[in-house]
């Protein structure tokens, strides 16, 4: 009888242990409510951004159905000091130049300007530009525009025409119709193209064009630096007349004259402009540095 009781107790203990282990596994595997809430909150925020961006893109597209407003935007894009003539959308709409577009967007959406800016603030920083080089160099402000929107690089490109109708575009194929893009900012707007940059292929000022850095021309100071490096390698300072005081004085005077007459060379390739998607020019090509060519950046 005692053996039977001991068996029953042992069996009952085993069942209790199994249930306890199962309960522990369930507690470990099940996600906490706070973790699930954070994940859902991040997804909801991105969804809200995409929805707000679509609203902004549609309002811009309908507003640009007006010919006068298209020409105003073309002028403002052309004035932007970046390779692809990009505008920071939030700053532009809050500026005096962007007030006309902002008012038209409010009229189109039957909303106040403050309401439009509130919707814009729901999205990360955005930039507005014409990414296809052929469009920038041929579009003179006439004809209907498409306004394309894209928040993340992997998102589908959603565009709107002047009637507010949604159109899907393929990222691998350039649209034939002139297209303005509103995408997440990648440009360093505090790093404009260098002074002396030239706008090319702009139909004598009628189109937006493409801003290119000035061709690099070595200054007198750069030439002196190259010659000095060559002298050092040849060790000419050990020979006459460099051993004499007169020779050293003449060399110092030549350097001073070169430094005073010629400005320091600036790397023309410095720019904050970068392409934002596959239609753009090669991303970052305006920011590349080639130390073998640019002599004024610490080669010596």
PDB file of C-alpha atoms in Angstrom:
ATOM      1  CA  UNK A   1       0.000   0.000   0.000  1.00  0.00           C
ATOM      2  CA  UNK A   2       2.821   2.334   0.830  1.00  0.00           C
ATOM      3  CA  UNK A   3       4.476   1.583  -2.517  1.00  0.00           C
ATOM      4  CA  UNK A   4       1.298   2.504  -4.335  1.00  0.00           C
ATOM      5  CA  UNK A   5       1.056   5.864  -2.504  1.00  0.00           C
ATOM      6  CA  UNK A   6       4.660   6.587  -3.279  1.00  0.00           C
ATOM      7  CA  UNK A   7       4.032   5.886  -6.975  1.00  0.00           C
ATOM      8  CA  UNK A   8       0.987   8.147  -7.000  1.00  0.00           C
ATOM      9  CA  UNK A   9       2.966  10.959  -5.326  1.00  0.00           C
ATOM     10  CA  UNK A  10       5.857  10.559  -7.770  1.00  0.00           C
ATOM     11  CA  UNK A  11       3.485  10.615 -10.758  1.00  0.00           C
ATOM     12  CA  UNK A  12       1.682  13.694  -9.445  1.00  0.00           C
ATOM     13  CA  UNK A  13       5.023  15.470  -8.894  1.00  0.00           C
ATOM     14  CA  UNK A  14       6.083  14.674 -12.446  1.00  0.00           C
ATOM     15  CA  UNK A  15       2.864  16.128 -13.878  1.00  0.00           C
ATOM     16  CA  UNK A  16       3.247  19.305 -11.805  1.00  0.00           C
ATOM     17  CA  UNK A  17       6.856  19.719 -12.992  1.00  0.00           C
ATOM     18  CA  UNK A  18       5.864  19.280 -16.645  1.00  0.00           C
ATOM     19  CA  UNK A  19       3.088  21.872 -16.310  1.00  0.00           C
ATOM     20  CA  UNK A  20       5.477  24.310 -14.609  1.00  0.00           C
ATOM     21  CA  UNK A  21       8.073  23.903 -17.367  1.00  0.00           C
ATOM     22  CA  UNK A  22       5.479  24.421 -20.065  1.00  0.00           C
ATOM     23  CA  UNK A  23       4.291  27.568 -18.319  1.00  0.00           C
ATOM     24  CA  UNK A  24       7.888  28.842 -18.162  1.00  0.00           C
ATOM     25  CA  UNK A  25       8.447  28.192 -21.858  1.00  0.00           C
ATOM     26  CA  UNK A  26       5.243  30.017 -22.702  1.00  0.00           C
ATOM     27  CA  UNK A  27       6.317  33.007 -20.620  1.00  0.00           C
ATOM     28  CA  UNK A  28       9.693  33.193 -22.363  1.00  0.00           C
ATOM     29  CA  UNK A  29       8.358  32.761 -25.891  1.00  0.00           C
ATOM     30  CA  UNK A  30       5.457  35.169 -25.674  1.00  0.00           C
ATOM     31  CA  UNK A  31       6.411  38.801 -26.616  1.00  0.00           C
ATOM     32  CA  UNK A  32       5.775  41.437 -24.015  1.00  0.00           C
ATOM     33  CA  UNK A  33       3.045  43.971 -24.587  1.00  0.00           C
ATOM     34  CA  UNK A  34       5.537  46.862 -24.455  1.00  0.00           C
ATOM     35  CA  UNK A  35       7.806  45.321 -27.128  1.00  0.00           C
ATOM     36  CA  UNK A  36       4.857  44.649 -29.397  1.00  0.00           C
ATOM     37  CA  UNK A  37       3.653  48.221 -28.886  1.00  0.00           C
ATOM     38  CA  UNK A  38       7.027  49.696 -29.889  1.00  0.00           C
ATOM     39  CA  UNK A  39       7.117  47.618 -33.071  1.00  0.00           C
ATOM     40  CA  UNK A  40       3.562  48.548 -33.974  1.00  0.00           C
ATOM     41  CA  UNK A  41       4.296  52.200 -33.190  1.00  0.00           C
ATOM     42  CA  UNK A  42       7.290  52.274 -35.577  1.00  0.00           C
ATOM     43  CA  UNK A  43       5.245  50.716 -38.362  1.00  0.00           C
ATOM     44  CA  UNK A  44       2.362  53.092 -37.723  1.00  0.00           C
ATOM     45  CA  UNK A  45       4.741  56.080 -37.859  1.00  0.00           C
ATOM     46  CA  UNK A  46       6.094  55.015 -41.263  1.00  0.00           C
ATOM     47  CA  UNK A  47       2.575  54.435 -42.577  1.00  0.00           C
ATOM     48  CA  UNK A  48       1.567  57.890 -41.340  1.00  0.00           C
ATOM     49  CA  UNK A  49       4.602  59.425 -43.073  1.00  0.00           C
ATOM     50  CA  UNK A  50       3.738  57.760 -46.366  1.00  0.00           C
ATOM     51  CA  UNK A  51       0.129  58.934 -46.125  1.00  0.00           C
ATOM     52  CA  UNK A  52       1.203  62.526 -45.387  1.00  0.00           C
ATOM     53  CA  UNK A  53       3.741  62.450 -48.236  1.00  0.00           C
ATOM     54  CA  UNK A  54       1.064  61.253 -50.666  1.00  0.00           C
ATOM     55  CA  UNK A  55      -1.199  64.130 -49.615  1.00  0.00           C
ATOM     56  CA  UNK A  56       1.586  66.661 -50.127  1.00  0.00           C
ATOM     57  CA  UNK A  57       2.555  65.180 -53.511  1.00  0.00           C
ATOM     58  CA  UNK A  58      -1.028  65.200 -54.769  1.00  0.00           C
ATOM     59  CA  UNK A  59      -1.559  68.823 -53.712  1.00  0.00           C
ATOM     60  CA  UNK A  60       1.680  69.902 -55.397  1.00  0.00           C
ATOM     61  CA  UNK A  61       0.728  68.080 -58.603  1.00  0.00           C
ATOM     62  CA  UNK A  62      -2.711  69.680 -58.801  1.00  0.00           C
ATOM     63  CA  UNK A  63      -1.262  73.100 -57.965  1.00  0.00           C
ATOM     64  CA  UNK A  64       1.310  72.825 -60.759  1.00  0.00           C
ATOM     65  CA  UNK A  65      -1.452  72.452 -63.309  1.00  0.00           C
ATOM     66  CA  UNK A  66      -1.327  76.270 -63.277  1.00  0.00           C
ATOM     67  CA  UNK A  67       1.104  77.510 -65.952  1.00  0.00           C
ATOM     68  CA  UNK A  68       2.197  80.614 -64.031  1.00  0.00           C
ATOM     69  CA  UNK A  69       3.027  78.543 -60.966  1.00  0.00           C
ATOM     70  CA  UNK A  70       5.005  76.042 -63.051  1.00  0.00           C
ATOM     71  CA  UNK A  71       7.162  78.834 -64.436  1.00  0.00           C
ATOM     72  CA  UNK A  72       7.691  80.232 -60.945  1.00  0.00           C
ATOM     73  CA  UNK A  73       8.811  76.845 -59.639  1.00  0.00           C
ATOM     74  CA  UNK A  74      11.111  76.374 -62.640  1.00  0.00           C
ATOM     75  CA  UNK A  75      12.740  79.731 -61.868  1.00  0.00           C
ATOM     76  CA  UNK A  76      13.214  78.840 -58.189  1.00  0.00           C
ATOM     77  CA  UNK A  77      14.640  75.410 -59.038  1.00  0.00           C
ATOM     78  CA  UNK A  78      17.078  76.957 -61.475  1.00  0.00           C
ATOM     79  CA  UNK A  79      18.289  79.343 -58.756  1.00  0.00           C
ATOM     80  CA  UNK A  80      19.066  76.502 -56.306  1.00  0.00           C
ATOM     81  CA  UNK A  81      22.891  76.238 -56.016  1.00  0.00           C
ATOM     82  CA  UNK A  82      23.126  72.457 -56.334  1.00  0.00           C
ATOM     83  CA  UNK A  83      24.035  70.186 -59.228  1.00  0.00           C
ATOM     84  CA  UNK A  84      20.475  68.952 -59.749  1.00  0.00           C
ATOM     85  CA  UNK A  85      18.966  72.250 -58.513  1.00  0.00           C
ATOM     86  CA  UNK A  86      17.272  70.752 -55.470  1.00  0.00           C
ATOM     87  CA  UNK A  87      15.013  72.621 -53.032  1.00  0.00           C
ATOM     88  CA  UNK A  88      14.427  71.683 -49.404  1.00  0.00           C
ATOM     89  CA  UNK A  89      10.638  71.504 -49.532  1.00  0.00           C
ATOM     90  CA  UNK A  90       9.826  72.578 -45.957  1.00  0.00           C
ATOM     91  CA  UNK A  91      12.164  75.568 -46.053  1.00  0.00           C
ATOM     92  CA  UNK A  92      10.990  76.520 -49.540  1.00  0.00           C
ATOM     93  CA  UNK A  93       7.280  76.537 -48.658  1.00  0.00           C
ATOM     94  CA  UNK A  94       8.015  78.678 -45.604  1.00  0.00           C
ATOM     95  CA  UNK A  95      10.080  81.167 -47.637  1.00  0.00           C
ATOM     96  CA  UNK A  96       8.798  84.159 -49.571  1.00  0.00           C
ATOM     97  CA  UNK A  97       9.528  82.375 -52.859  1.00  0.00           C
ATOM     98  CA  UNK A  98       7.361  79.383 -51.940  1.00  0.00           C
ATOM     99  CA  UNK A  99       4.338  81.281 -50.647  1.00  0.00           C
ATOM    100  CA  UNK A 100       2.584  81.172 -54.016  1.00  0.00           C
ATOM    101  CA  UNK A 101       2.819  77.387 -54.161  1.00  0.00           C
ATOM    102  CA  UNK A 102       1.787  77.053 -50.500  1.00  0.00           C
ATOM    103  CA  UNK A 103      -1.326  79.211 -51.009  1.00  0.00           C
ATOM    104  CA  UNK A 104      -2.319  77.253 -54.102  1.00  0.00           C
ATOM    105  CA  UNK A 105      -1.916  73.967 -52.234  1.00  0.00           C
ATOM    106  CA  UNK A 106      -4.200  75.302 -49.502  1.00  0.00           C
ATOM    107  CA  UNK A 107      -6.803  76.398 -52.041  1.00  0.00           C
ATOM    108  CA  UNK A 108      -6.619  73.063 -53.846  1.00  0.00           C
ATOM    109  CA  UNK A 109      -7.063  71.040 -50.675  1.00  0.00           C
ATOM    110  CA  UNK A 110      -9.527  73.494 -49.100  1.00  0.00           C
ATOM    111  CA  UNK A 111      -7.168  73.865 -46.166  1.00  0.00           C
ATOM    112  CA  UNK A 112      -5.202  76.671 -44.566  1.00  0.00           C
ATOM    113  CA  UNK A 113      -1.497  77.171 -45.112  1.00  0.00           C
ATOM    114  CA  UNK A 114      -0.850  76.216 -41.493  1.00  0.00           C
ATOM    115  CA  UNK A 115      -2.715  72.942 -41.998  1.00  0.00           C
ATOM    116  CA  UNK A 116      -0.548  72.167 -45.041  1.00  0.00           C
ATOM    117  CA  UNK A 117       2.631  72.836 -43.059  1.00  0.00           C
ATOM    118  CA  UNK A 118       1.324  70.688 -40.197  1.00  0.00           C
ATOM    119  CA  UNK A 119       0.881  67.790 -42.630  1.00  0.00           C
ATOM    120  CA  UNK A 120       4.370  68.423 -43.993  1.00  0.00           C
ATOM    121  CA  UNK A 121       5.832  68.321 -40.487  1.00  0.00           C
ATOM    122  CA  UNK A 122       4.524  64.770 -40.091  1.00  0.00           C
ATOM    123  CA  UNK A 123       7.137  63.626 -42.617  1.00  0.00           C
ATOM    124  CA  UNK A 124      10.915  63.660 -42.356  1.00  0.00           C
ATOM    125  CA  UNK A 125      12.857  66.335 -44.264  1.00  0.00           C
ATOM    126  CA  UNK A 126      11.977  66.285 -47.971  1.00  0.00           C
ATOM    127  CA  UNK A 127      13.639  67.610 -51.109  1.00  0.00           C
ATOM    128  CA  UNK A 128      11.987  68.626 -54.370  1.00  0.00           C
ATOM    129  CA  UNK A 129      13.752  68.498 -57.715  1.00  0.00           C
ATOM    130  CA  UNK A 130      13.650  67.184 -61.273  1.00  0.00           C
ATOM    131  CA  UNK A 131      15.795  64.019 -61.179  1.00  0.00           C
ATOM    132  CA  UNK A 132      15.954  63.141 -64.881  1.00  0.00           C
ATOM    133  CA  UNK A 133      18.707  65.198 -66.506  1.00  0.00           C
ATOM    134  CA  UNK A 134      16.977  65.210 -69.885  1.00  0.00           C
ATOM    135  CA  UNK A 135      13.886  66.774 -68.295  1.00  0.00           C
ATOM    136  CA  UNK A 136      15.950  69.451 -66.532  1.00  0.00           C
ATOM    137  CA  UNK A 137      17.621  70.380 -69.786  1.00  0.00           C
ATOM    138  CA  UNK A 138      14.526  70.368 -72.030  1.00  0.00           C
ATOM    139  CA  UNK A 139      11.522  71.336 -69.906  1.00  0.00           C
ATOM    140  CA  UNK A 140      10.804  75.066 -70.183  1.00  0.00           C
ATOM    141  CA  UNK A 141       7.708  75.192 -67.959  1.00  0.00           C
ATOM    142  CA  UNK A 142       5.072  74.155 -70.487  1.00  0.00           C
ATOM    143  CA  UNK A 143       2.997  70.987 -70.562  1.00  0.00           C
ATOM    144  CA  UNK A 144       1.693  68.802 -67.794  1.00  0.00           C
ATOM    145  CA  UNK A 145       3.980  67.603 -65.032  1.00  0.00           C
ATOM    146  CA  UNK A 146       4.009  64.464 -62.955  1.00  0.00           C
ATOM    147  CA  UNK A 147       4.878  64.717 -59.263  1.00  0.00           C
ATOM    148  CA  UNK A 148       6.465  61.510 -57.943  1.00  0.00           C
ATOM    149  CA  UNK A 149       6.773  60.644 -54.251  1.00  0.00           C
ATOM    150  CA  UNK A 150       8.941  58.076 -52.498  1.00  0.00           C
ATOM    151  CA  UNK A 151       9.758  57.867 -48.793  1.00  0.00           C
ATOM    152  CA  UNK A 152      12.138  54.887 -48.619  1.00  0.00           C
ATOM    153  CA  UNK A 153      14.460  53.684 -51.347  1.00  0.00           C
ATOM    154  CA  UNK A 154      12.639  50.351 -51.612  1.00  0.00           C
ATOM    155  CA  UNK A 155       9.159  51.905 -51.680  1.00  0.00           C
ATOM    156  CA  UNK A 156       7.095  51.978 -54.838  1.00  0.00           C
ATOM    157  CA  UNK A 157       7.201  55.319 -56.649  1.00  0.00           C
ATOM    158  CA  UNK A 158       3.746  56.868 -56.540  1.00  0.00           C
ATOM    159  CA  UNK A 159       3.123  59.792 -58.891  1.00  0.00           C
ATOM    160  CA  UNK A 160       0.219  62.177 -59.453  1.00  0.00           C
ATOM    161  CA  UNK A 161      -0.802  64.116 -62.555  1.00  0.00           C
ATOM    162  CA  UNK A 162      -2.341  67.570 -62.725  1.00  0.00           C
ATOM    163  CA  UNK A 163      -5.803  66.158 -62.051  1.00  0.00           C
ATOM    164  CA  UNK A 164      -4.663  64.408 -58.880  1.00  0.00           C
ATOM    165  CA  UNK A 165      -4.866  60.911 -60.375  1.00  0.00           C
ATOM    166  CA  UNK A 166      -2.425  58.357 -58.982  1.00  0.00           C
ATOM    167  CA  UNK A 167       0.091  56.777 -61.358  1.00  0.00           C
ATOM    168  CA  UNK A 168       2.617  54.053 -60.564  1.00  0.00           C
ATOM    169  CA  UNK A 169       6.118  54.515 -61.997  1.00  0.00           C
ATOM    170  CA  UNK A 170       8.926  52.012 -62.492  1.00  0.00           C
ATOM    171  CA  UNK A 171      12.175  52.935 -60.732  1.00  0.00           C
ATOM    172  CA  UNK A 172      14.225  51.209 -63.448  1.00  0.00           C
ATOM    173  CA  UNK A 173      12.660  53.159 -66.331  1.00  0.00           C
ATOM    174  CA  UNK A 174      12.851  56.918 -66.724  1.00  0.00           C
ATOM    175  CA  UNK A 175       9.428  58.492 -67.276  1.00  0.00           C
ATOM    176  CA  UNK A 176       8.980  60.175 -70.642  1.00  0.00           C
ATOM    177  CA  UNK A 177       6.783  62.908 -69.161  1.00  0.00           C
ATOM    178  CA  UNK A 178       8.597  65.680 -67.220  1.00  0.00           C
ATOM    179  CA  UNK A 179       8.589  64.630 -63.571  1.00  0.00           C
ATOM    180  CA  UNK A 180       9.172  66.470 -60.305  1.00  0.00           C
ATOM    181  CA  UNK A 181      10.210  64.222 -57.407  1.00  0.00           C
ATOM    182  CA  UNK A 182       9.538  64.697 -53.698  1.00  0.00           C
ATOM    183  CA  UNK A 183      11.721  62.313 -51.729  1.00  0.00           C
ATOM    184  CA  UNK A 184      13.479  62.067 -48.368  1.00  0.00           C
ATOM    185  CA  UNK A 185      16.362  64.533 -48.208  1.00  0.00           C
ATOM    186  CA  UNK A 186      19.858  63.261 -48.928  1.00  0.00           C
ATOM    187  CA  UNK A 187      21.423  66.570 -49.943  1.00  0.00           C
ATOM    188  CA  UNK A 188      23.653  68.617 -47.651  1.00  0.00           C
ATOM    189  CA  UNK A 189      21.897  71.939 -48.147  1.00  0.00           C
ATOM    190  CA  UNK A 190      24.642  73.688 -46.188  1.00  0.00           C
ATOM    191  CA  UNK A 191      27.174  72.724 -48.883  1.00  0.00           C
ATOM    192  CA  UNK A 192      26.225  74.461 -52.153  1.00  0.00           C
ATOM    193  CA  UNK A 193      28.283  74.184 -55.311  1.00  0.00           C
ATOM    194  CA  UNK A 194      31.453  76.327 -55.337  1.00  0.00           C
ATOM    195  CA  UNK A 195      31.445  79.884 -56.610  1.00  0.00           C
ATOM    196  CA  UNK A 196      32.089  79.942 -60.344  1.00  0.00           C
ATOM    197  CA  UNK A 197      30.024  76.834 -61.106  1.00  0.00           C
ATOM    198  CA  UNK A 198      28.399  76.979 -64.515  1.00  0.00           C
ATOM    199  CA  UNK A 199      24.895  75.940 -65.514  1.00  0.00           C
ATOM    200  CA  UNK A 200      24.952  73.887 -68.709  1.00  0.00           C
ATOM    201  CA  UNK A 201      22.363  72.623 -71.193  1.00  0.00           C
ATOM    202  CA  UNK A 202      19.680  75.065 -70.041  1.00  0.00           C
ATOM    203  CA  UNK A 203      18.464  76.329 -73.436  1.00  0.00           C
ATOM    204  CA  UNK A 204      19.988  79.753 -72.901  1.00  0.00           C
ATOM    205  CA  UNK A 205      18.318  80.169 -69.531  1.00  0.00           C
ATOM    206  CA  UNK A 206      14.890  78.825 -70.535  1.00  0.00           C
ATOM    207  CA  UNK A 207      15.293  75.418 -68.868  1.00  0.00           C
ATOM    208  CA  UNK A 208      16.526  74.378 -65.405  1.00  0.00           C
ATOM    209  CA  UNK A 209      19.771  72.860 -66.648  1.00  0.00           C
ATOM    210  CA  UNK A 210      22.498  71.141 -64.655  1.00  0.00           C
ATOM    211  CA  UNK A 211      25.004  72.981 -62.470  1.00  0.00           C
ATOM    212  CA  UNK A 212      28.606  71.898 -62.995  1.00  0.00           C
ATOM    213  CA  UNK A 213      31.718  72.858 -61.000  1.00  0.00           C
ATOM    214  CA  UNK A 214      34.244  75.185 -62.622  1.00  0.00           C
ATOM    215  CA  UNK A 215      37.092  73.563 -64.518  1.00  0.00           C
ATOM    216  CA  UNK A 216      40.155  73.360 -62.327  1.00  0.00           C
ATOM    217  CA  UNK A 217      43.025  75.682 -63.277  1.00  0.00           C
ATOM    218  CA  UNK A 218      46.162  75.593 -61.126  1.00  0.00           C
ATOM    219  CA  UNK A 219      47.058  78.896 -59.521  1.00  0.00           C
ATOM    220  CA  UNK A 220      50.565  80.272 -59.055  1.00  0.00           C
ATOM    221  CA  UNK A 221      50.605  78.938 -55.523  1.00  0.00           C
ATOM    222  CA  UNK A 222      49.821  75.413 -56.750  1.00  0.00           C
ATOM    223  CA  UNK A 223      52.672  75.596 -59.265  1.00  0.00           C
ATOM    224  CA  UNK A 224      55.081  76.711 -56.542  1.00  0.00           C
ATOM    225  CA  UNK A 225      54.040  73.761 -54.377  1.00  0.00           C
ATOM    226  CA  UNK A 226      54.621  71.263 -57.164  1.00  0.00           C
ATOM    227  CA  UNK A 227      58.032  72.732 -57.933  1.00  0.00           C
ATOM    228  CA  UNK A 228      58.953  72.667 -54.224  1.00  0.00           C
ATOM    229  CA  UNK A 229      58.047  69.006 -53.973  1.00  0.00           C
ATOM    230  CA  UNK A 230      60.168  68.229 -57.006  1.00  0.00           C
ATOM    231  CA  UNK A 231      63.077  70.211 -55.560  1.00  0.00           C
ATOM    232  CA  UNK A 232      62.878  68.302 -52.313  1.00  0.00           C
ATOM    233  CA  UNK A 233      63.001  64.985 -54.081  1.00  0.00           C
ATOM    234  CA  UNK A 234      65.989  66.120 -56.129  1.00  0.00           C
ATOM    235  CA  UNK A 235      67.647  67.635 -53.018  1.00  0.00           C
ATOM    236  CA  UNK A 236      68.568  70.777 -54.901  1.00  0.00           C
ATOM    237  CA  UNK A 237      68.837  72.761 -51.708  1.00  0.00           C
ATOM    238  CA  UNK A 238      72.223  71.159 -51.178  1.00  0.00           C
ATOM    239  CA  UNK A 239      73.536  72.663 -54.401  1.00  0.00           C
ATOM    240  CA  UNK A 240      74.411  76.181 -55.476  1.00  0.00           C
ATOM    241  CA  UNK A 241      72.880  78.746 -55.469  1.00  0.00           C
ATOM    242  CA  UNK A 242      70.594  77.416 -52.699  1.00  0.00           C
ATOM    243  CA  UNK A 243      73.467  77.324 -50.231  1.00  0.00           C
ATOM    244  CA  UNK A 244      73.961  81.067 -50.493  1.00  0.00           C
ATOM    245  CA  UNK A 245      71.912  83.617 -48.558  1.00  0.00           C
ATOM    246  CA  UNK A 246      71.059  85.478 -51.765  1.00  0.00           C
ATOM    247  CA  UNK A 247      69.643  82.355 -53.353  1.00  0.00           C
ATOM    248  CA  UNK A 248      67.502  81.552 -50.322  1.00  0.00           C
ATOM    249  CA  UNK A 249      66.282  85.162 -50.148  1.00  0.00           C
ATOM    250  CA  UNK A 250      65.266  85.107 -53.818  1.00  0.00           C
ATOM    251  CA  UNK A 251      63.377  81.865 -53.258  1.00  0.00           C
ATOM    252  CA  UNK A 252      61.506  83.306 -50.242  1.00  0.00           C
ATOM    253  CA  UNK A 253      60.564  86.481 -52.180  1.00  0.00           C
ATOM    254  CA  UNK A 254      59.189  84.392 -55.055  1.00  0.00           C
ATOM    255  CA  UNK A 255      57.018  82.446 -52.625  1.00  0.00           C
ATOM    256  CA  UNK A 256      55.659  85.562 -50.945  1.00  0.00           C
ATOM    257  CA  UNK A 257      54.777  87.117 -54.295  1.00  0.00           C
ATOM    258  CA  UNK A 258      53.015  83.928 -55.395  1.00  0.00           C
ATOM    259  CA  UNK A 259      50.984  83.721 -52.162  1.00  0.00           C
ATOM    260  CA  UNK A 260      49.913  87.356 -52.350  1.00  0.00           C
ATOM    261  CA  UNK A 261      48.988  87.457 -56.029  1.00  0.00           C
ATOM    262  CA  UNK A 262      47.142  84.176 -56.348  1.00  0.00           C
ATOM    263  CA  UNK A 263      44.293  82.865 -54.136  1.00  0.00           C
ATOM    264  CA  UNK A 264      44.278  79.427 -52.660  1.00  0.00           C
ATOM    265  CA  UNK A 265      42.785  76.866 -55.020  1.00  0.00           C
ATOM    266  CA  UNK A 266      39.435  75.413 -53.975  1.00  0.00           C
ATOM    267  CA  UNK A 267      38.444  71.880 -54.756  1.00  0.00           C
ATOM    268  CA  UNK A 268      35.648  72.360 -57.342  1.00  0.00           C
ATOM    269  CA  UNK A 269      34.204  68.951 -56.642  1.00  0.00           C
ATOM    270  CA  UNK A 270      32.931  69.774 -53.170  1.00  0.00           C
ATOM    271  CA  UNK A 271      29.136  69.789 -53.114  1.00  0.00           C
ATOM    272  CA  UNK A 272      26.354  68.501 -50.940  1.00  0.00           C
ATOM    273  CA  UNK A 273      24.303  67.375 -53.911  1.00  0.00           C
ATOM    274  CA  UNK A 274      23.572  63.670 -54.204  1.00  0.00           C
ATOM    275  CA  UNK A 275      21.175  61.696 -56.298  1.00  0.00           C
ATOM    276  CA  UNK A 276      18.177  60.239 -54.484  1.00  0.00           C
ATOM    277  CA  UNK A 277      17.052  57.370 -56.703  1.00  0.00           C
ATOM    278  CA  UNK A 278      17.847  55.543 -59.917  1.00  0.00           C
ATOM    279  CA  UNK A 279      16.661  58.341 -62.209  1.00  0.00           C
ATOM    280  CA  UNK A 280      19.206  60.742 -60.712  1.00  0.00           C
ATOM    281  CA  UNK A 281      22.740  61.333 -61.847  1.00  0.00           C
ATOM    282  CA  UNK A 282      25.241  59.089 -60.103  1.00  0.00           C
ATOM    283  CA  UNK A 283      24.915  59.627 -56.319  1.00  0.00           C
ATOM    284  CA  UNK A 284      27.732  61.591 -54.804  1.00  0.00           C
ATOM    285  CA  UNK A 285      29.654  62.144 -58.049  1.00  0.00           C
ATOM    286  CA  UNK A 286      29.771  65.863 -57.304  1.00  0.00           C
ATOM    287  CA  UNK A 287      31.445  65.240 -53.965  1.00  0.00           C
ATOM    288  CA  UNK A 288      34.254  62.943 -55.053  1.00  0.00           C
ATOM    289  CA  UNK A 289      37.839  64.060 -54.555  1.00  0.00           C
ATOM    290  CA  UNK A 290      40.706  63.046 -56.787  1.00  0.00           C
ATOM    291  CA  UNK A 291      43.857  63.903 -54.887  1.00  0.00           C
ATOM    292  CA  UNK A 292      46.046  63.097 -57.869  1.00  0.00           C
ATOM    293  CA  UNK A 293      44.490  65.956 -59.836  1.00  0.00           C
ATOM    294  CA  UNK A 294      43.585  68.559 -57.230  1.00  0.00           C
ATOM    295  CA  UNK A 295      46.852  69.999 -56.039  1.00  0.00           C
ATOM    296  CA  UNK A 296      45.571  72.318 -53.351  1.00  0.00           C
ATOM    297  CA  UNK A 297      44.417  69.668 -50.861  1.00  0.00           C
ATOM    298  CA  UNK A 298      47.470  68.484 -48.999  1.00  0.00           C
ATOM    299  CA  UNK A 299      49.328  66.553 -51.698  1.00  0.00           C
ATOM    300  CA  UNK A 300      52.641  67.912 -50.521  1.00  0.00           C
TER     301      UNK A 300
END
